[in-house]
Short mmCIF file of C-alpha atoms in Angstrom, two decimals:
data_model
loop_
_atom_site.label_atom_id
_atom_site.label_comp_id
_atom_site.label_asym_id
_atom_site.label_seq_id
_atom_site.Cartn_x
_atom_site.Cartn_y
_atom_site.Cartn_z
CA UNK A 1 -3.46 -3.19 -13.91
CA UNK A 2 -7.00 -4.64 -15.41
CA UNK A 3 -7.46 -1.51 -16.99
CA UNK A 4 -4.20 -2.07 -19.52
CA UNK A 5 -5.58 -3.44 -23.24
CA UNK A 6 -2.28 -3.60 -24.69
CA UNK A 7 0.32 -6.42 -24.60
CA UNK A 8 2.36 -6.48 -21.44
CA UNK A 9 5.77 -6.15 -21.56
CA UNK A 10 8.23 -8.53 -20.29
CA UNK A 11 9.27 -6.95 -16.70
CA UNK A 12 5.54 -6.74 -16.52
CA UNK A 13 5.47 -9.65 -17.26
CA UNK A 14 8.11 -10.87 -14.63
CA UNK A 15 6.34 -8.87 -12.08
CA UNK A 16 3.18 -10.66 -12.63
CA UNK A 17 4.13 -14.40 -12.04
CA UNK A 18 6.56 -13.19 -9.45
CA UNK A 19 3.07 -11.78 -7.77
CA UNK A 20 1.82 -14.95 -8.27
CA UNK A 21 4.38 -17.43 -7.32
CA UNK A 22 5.80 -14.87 -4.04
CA UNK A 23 1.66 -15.37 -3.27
CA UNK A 24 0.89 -18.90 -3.64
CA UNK A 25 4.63 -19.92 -1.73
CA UNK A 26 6.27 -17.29 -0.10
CA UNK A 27 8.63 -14.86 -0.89
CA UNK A 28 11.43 -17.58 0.53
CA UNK A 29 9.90 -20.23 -1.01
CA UNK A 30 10.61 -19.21 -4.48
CA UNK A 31 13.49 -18.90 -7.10
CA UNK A 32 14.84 -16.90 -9.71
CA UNK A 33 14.71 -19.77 -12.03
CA UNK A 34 11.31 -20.64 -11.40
CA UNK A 35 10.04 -17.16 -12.05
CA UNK A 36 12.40 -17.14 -15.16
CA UNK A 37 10.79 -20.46 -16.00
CA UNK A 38 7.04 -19.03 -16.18
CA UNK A 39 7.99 -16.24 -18.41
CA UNK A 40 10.16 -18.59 -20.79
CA UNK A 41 13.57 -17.39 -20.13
CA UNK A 42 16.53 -18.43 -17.80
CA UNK A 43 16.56 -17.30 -14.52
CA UNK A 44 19.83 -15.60 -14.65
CA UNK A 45 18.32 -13.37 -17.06
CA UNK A 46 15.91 -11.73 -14.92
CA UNK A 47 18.44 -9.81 -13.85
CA UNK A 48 18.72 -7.68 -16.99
CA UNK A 49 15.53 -6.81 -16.15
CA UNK A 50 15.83 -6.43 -12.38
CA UNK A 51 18.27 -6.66 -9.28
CA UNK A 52 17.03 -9.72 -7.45
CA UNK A 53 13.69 -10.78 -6.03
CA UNK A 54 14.00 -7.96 -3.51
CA UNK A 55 13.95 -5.54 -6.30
CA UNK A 56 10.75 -6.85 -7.90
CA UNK A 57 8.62 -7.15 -4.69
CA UNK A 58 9.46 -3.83 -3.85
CA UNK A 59 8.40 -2.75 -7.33
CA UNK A 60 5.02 -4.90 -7.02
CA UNK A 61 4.60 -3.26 -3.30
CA UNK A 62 5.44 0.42 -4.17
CA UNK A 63 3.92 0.20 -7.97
CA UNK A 64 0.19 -0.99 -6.48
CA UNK A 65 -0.06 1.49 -4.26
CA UNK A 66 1.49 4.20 -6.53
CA UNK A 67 -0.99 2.86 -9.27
CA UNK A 68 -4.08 2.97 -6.59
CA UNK A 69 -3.81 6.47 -5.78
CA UNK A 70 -2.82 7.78 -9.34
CA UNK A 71 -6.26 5.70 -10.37
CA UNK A 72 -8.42 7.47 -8.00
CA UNK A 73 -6.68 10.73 -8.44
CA UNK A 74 -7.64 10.15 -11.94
CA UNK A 75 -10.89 9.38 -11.24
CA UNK A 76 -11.60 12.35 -8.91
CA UNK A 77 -10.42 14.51 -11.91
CA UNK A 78 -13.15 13.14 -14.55
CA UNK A 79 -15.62 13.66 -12.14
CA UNK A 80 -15.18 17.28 -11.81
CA UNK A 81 -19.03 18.93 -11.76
CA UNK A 82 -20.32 15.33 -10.52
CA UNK A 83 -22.43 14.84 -7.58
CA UNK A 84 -20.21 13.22 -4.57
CA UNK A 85 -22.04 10.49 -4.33
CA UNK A 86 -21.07 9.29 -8.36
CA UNK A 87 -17.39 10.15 -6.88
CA UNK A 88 -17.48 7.41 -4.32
CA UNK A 89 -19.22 4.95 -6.43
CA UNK A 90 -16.27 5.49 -8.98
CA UNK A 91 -13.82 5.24 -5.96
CA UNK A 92 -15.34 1.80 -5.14
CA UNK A 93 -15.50 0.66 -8.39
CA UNK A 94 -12.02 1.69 -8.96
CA UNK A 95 -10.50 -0.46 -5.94
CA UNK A 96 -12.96 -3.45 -6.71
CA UNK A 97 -11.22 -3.77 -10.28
CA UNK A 98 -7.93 -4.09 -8.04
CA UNK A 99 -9.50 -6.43 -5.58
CA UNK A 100 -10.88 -8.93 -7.99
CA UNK A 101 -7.80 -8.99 -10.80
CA UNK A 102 -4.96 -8.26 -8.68
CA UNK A 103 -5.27 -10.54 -5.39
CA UNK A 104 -1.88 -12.20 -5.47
CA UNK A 105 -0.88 -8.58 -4.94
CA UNK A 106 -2.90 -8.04 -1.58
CA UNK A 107 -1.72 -11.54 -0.41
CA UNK A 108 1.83 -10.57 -1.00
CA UNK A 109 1.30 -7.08 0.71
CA UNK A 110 -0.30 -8.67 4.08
CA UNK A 111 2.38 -11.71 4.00
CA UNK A 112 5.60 -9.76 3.05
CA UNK A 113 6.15 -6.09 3.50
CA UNK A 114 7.73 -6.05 6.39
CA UNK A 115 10.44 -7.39 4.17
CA UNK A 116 10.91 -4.38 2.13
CA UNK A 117 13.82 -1.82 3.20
CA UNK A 118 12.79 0.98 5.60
CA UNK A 119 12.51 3.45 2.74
CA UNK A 120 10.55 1.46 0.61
CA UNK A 121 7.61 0.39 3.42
CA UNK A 122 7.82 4.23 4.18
CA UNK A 123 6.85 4.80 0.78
CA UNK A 124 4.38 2.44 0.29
CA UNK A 125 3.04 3.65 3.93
CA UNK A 126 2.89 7.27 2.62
CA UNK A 127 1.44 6.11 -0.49
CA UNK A 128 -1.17 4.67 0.71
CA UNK A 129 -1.96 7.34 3.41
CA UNK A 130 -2.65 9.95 0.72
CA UNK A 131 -5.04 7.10 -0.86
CA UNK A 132 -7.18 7.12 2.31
CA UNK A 133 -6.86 10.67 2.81
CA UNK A 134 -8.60 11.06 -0.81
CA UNK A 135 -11.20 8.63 0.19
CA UNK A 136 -11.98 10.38 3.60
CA UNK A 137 -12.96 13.71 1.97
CA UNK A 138 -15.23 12.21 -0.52
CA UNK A 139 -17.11 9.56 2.34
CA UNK A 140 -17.20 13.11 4.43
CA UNK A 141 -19.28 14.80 1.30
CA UNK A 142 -21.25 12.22 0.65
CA UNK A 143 -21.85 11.86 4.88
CA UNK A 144 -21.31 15.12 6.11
CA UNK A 145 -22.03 13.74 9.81
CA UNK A 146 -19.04 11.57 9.82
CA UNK A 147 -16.46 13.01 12.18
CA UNK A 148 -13.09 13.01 10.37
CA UNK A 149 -11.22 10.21 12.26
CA UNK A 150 -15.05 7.74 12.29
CA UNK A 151 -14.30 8.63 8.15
CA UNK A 152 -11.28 7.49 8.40
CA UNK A 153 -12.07 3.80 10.41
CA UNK A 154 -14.75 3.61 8.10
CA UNK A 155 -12.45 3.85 5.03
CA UNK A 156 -10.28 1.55 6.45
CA UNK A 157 -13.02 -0.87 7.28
CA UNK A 158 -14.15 -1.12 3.88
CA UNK A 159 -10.80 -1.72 2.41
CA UNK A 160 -10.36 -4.77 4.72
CA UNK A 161 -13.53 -5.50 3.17
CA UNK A 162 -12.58 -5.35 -0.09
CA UNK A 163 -9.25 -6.98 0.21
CA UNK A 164 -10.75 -10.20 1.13
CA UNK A 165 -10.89 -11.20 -2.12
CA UNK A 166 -8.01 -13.45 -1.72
CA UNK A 167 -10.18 -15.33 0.83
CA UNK A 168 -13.29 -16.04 -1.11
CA UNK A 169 -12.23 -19.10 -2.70
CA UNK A 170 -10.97 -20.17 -5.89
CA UNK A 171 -12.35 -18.54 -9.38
CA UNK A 172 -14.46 -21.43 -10.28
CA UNK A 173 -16.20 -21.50 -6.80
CA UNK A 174 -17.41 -17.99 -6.70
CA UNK A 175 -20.35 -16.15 -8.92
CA UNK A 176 -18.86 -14.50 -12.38
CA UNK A 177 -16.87 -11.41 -11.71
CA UNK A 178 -19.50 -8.79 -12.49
CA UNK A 179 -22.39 -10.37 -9.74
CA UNK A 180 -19.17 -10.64 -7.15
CA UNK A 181 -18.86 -6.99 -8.37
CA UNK A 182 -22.08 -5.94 -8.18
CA UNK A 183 -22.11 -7.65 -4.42
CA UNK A 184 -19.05 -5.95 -3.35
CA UNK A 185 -20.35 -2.44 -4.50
CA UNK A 186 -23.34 -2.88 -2.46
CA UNK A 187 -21.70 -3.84 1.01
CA UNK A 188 -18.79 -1.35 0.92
CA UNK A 189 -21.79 1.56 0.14
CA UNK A 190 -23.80 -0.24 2.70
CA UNK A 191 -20.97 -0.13 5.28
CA UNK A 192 -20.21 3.72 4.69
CA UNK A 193 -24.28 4.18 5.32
CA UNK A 194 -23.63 2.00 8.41
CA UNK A 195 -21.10 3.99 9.44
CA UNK A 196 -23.28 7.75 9.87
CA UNK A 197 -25.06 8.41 13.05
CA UNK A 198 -28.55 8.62 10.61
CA UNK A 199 -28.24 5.53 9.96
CA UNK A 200 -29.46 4.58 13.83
#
């Protein structure tokens, strides 16, 4: 994750230009050997680090969204004592780090988990279904008026929001990373105000 400062180790390693190549082509469209070949070694010998290709999208699928929720759960316990309204701003900033440095990840979840094994999807479902539910009660302190389920839609809505990263063009085209930031801060906290009855 973008929060890591120390050297990443080789199945992270693996996992990250598998992210990238299962993005750019398709999970079908790529080999062992060529994910071998972008970490320097053969492509037999990713399997002394994992199974097969199944093994390591299930591990990027199922590790994001375990590594989402233990992030905000982390979060939500450093802000013990803070207002609500400092929670959700950490919230947001939390998933815009993930938006912005991990997109081949959110182009590989929309493109291929249906390709994961039953128990796997259900994990990553469940997963990410105790992320919302985390949001939810913080949008609902910081907008007490929001009905549970419009809390809900509204957390979702924001997340489609900030997944569309992958859609805003290449690196070079776009504003440094701290304006995009700075811009995606302000819309997801402008959609949530949106979102309450007070705001009409």
């Amino acid at each position: 994750m973008a929060t890591r400062t120390d050297a990443p180790t080789r199945r992270e390693q693996i996992l990250k230009e598998a992210a990238r190549l299962f993005a750019e082509r398709g999970f079908h469209g790529v080999g062992v050997d060529e994910i071998g070949a972008a970490v320097g070694i053969s492509g037999p010998g990713l399997y002394r680090h994992f199974a097969g290709k199944d093994a390591m999208l299930a591990e990027l699928l199922v590790g994001i969204s375990g590594q989402l929720l233990t992030g905000a759960k982390r979060r939500l316990a450093e802000a013990d004592g803070v207002p609500a309204e400092a929670v959700l701003d950490s919230l947001i900033e939390g998933h815009i780090d993930f938006a912005l440095d991990d997109r081949p990840l959110i182009t590989l979840h929309d493109r291929e988990l249906d390709r994961l094994r039953d128990s796997d999807r259900k994990l990553v479902r469940q997963l990410q279904r105790q992320y919302v539910e985390l949001w939810v009660e913080v949008v609902r302190k910081v907008y007490p008026e929001l009905t549970e389920p419009t809390a809900r839609s509204a957390v979702h809505s924001v997340f489609g929001l900030l997944n569309s990263t992958p859609h805003l063009g290449r690196p070079g085209v776009l504003p440094g990373r701290g304006v995009t930031a700075e811009l995606l801060h302000r819309m997801a906290r402008g959609a949530f105000g949106a979102a309450s009855p007070a705001a009409g």
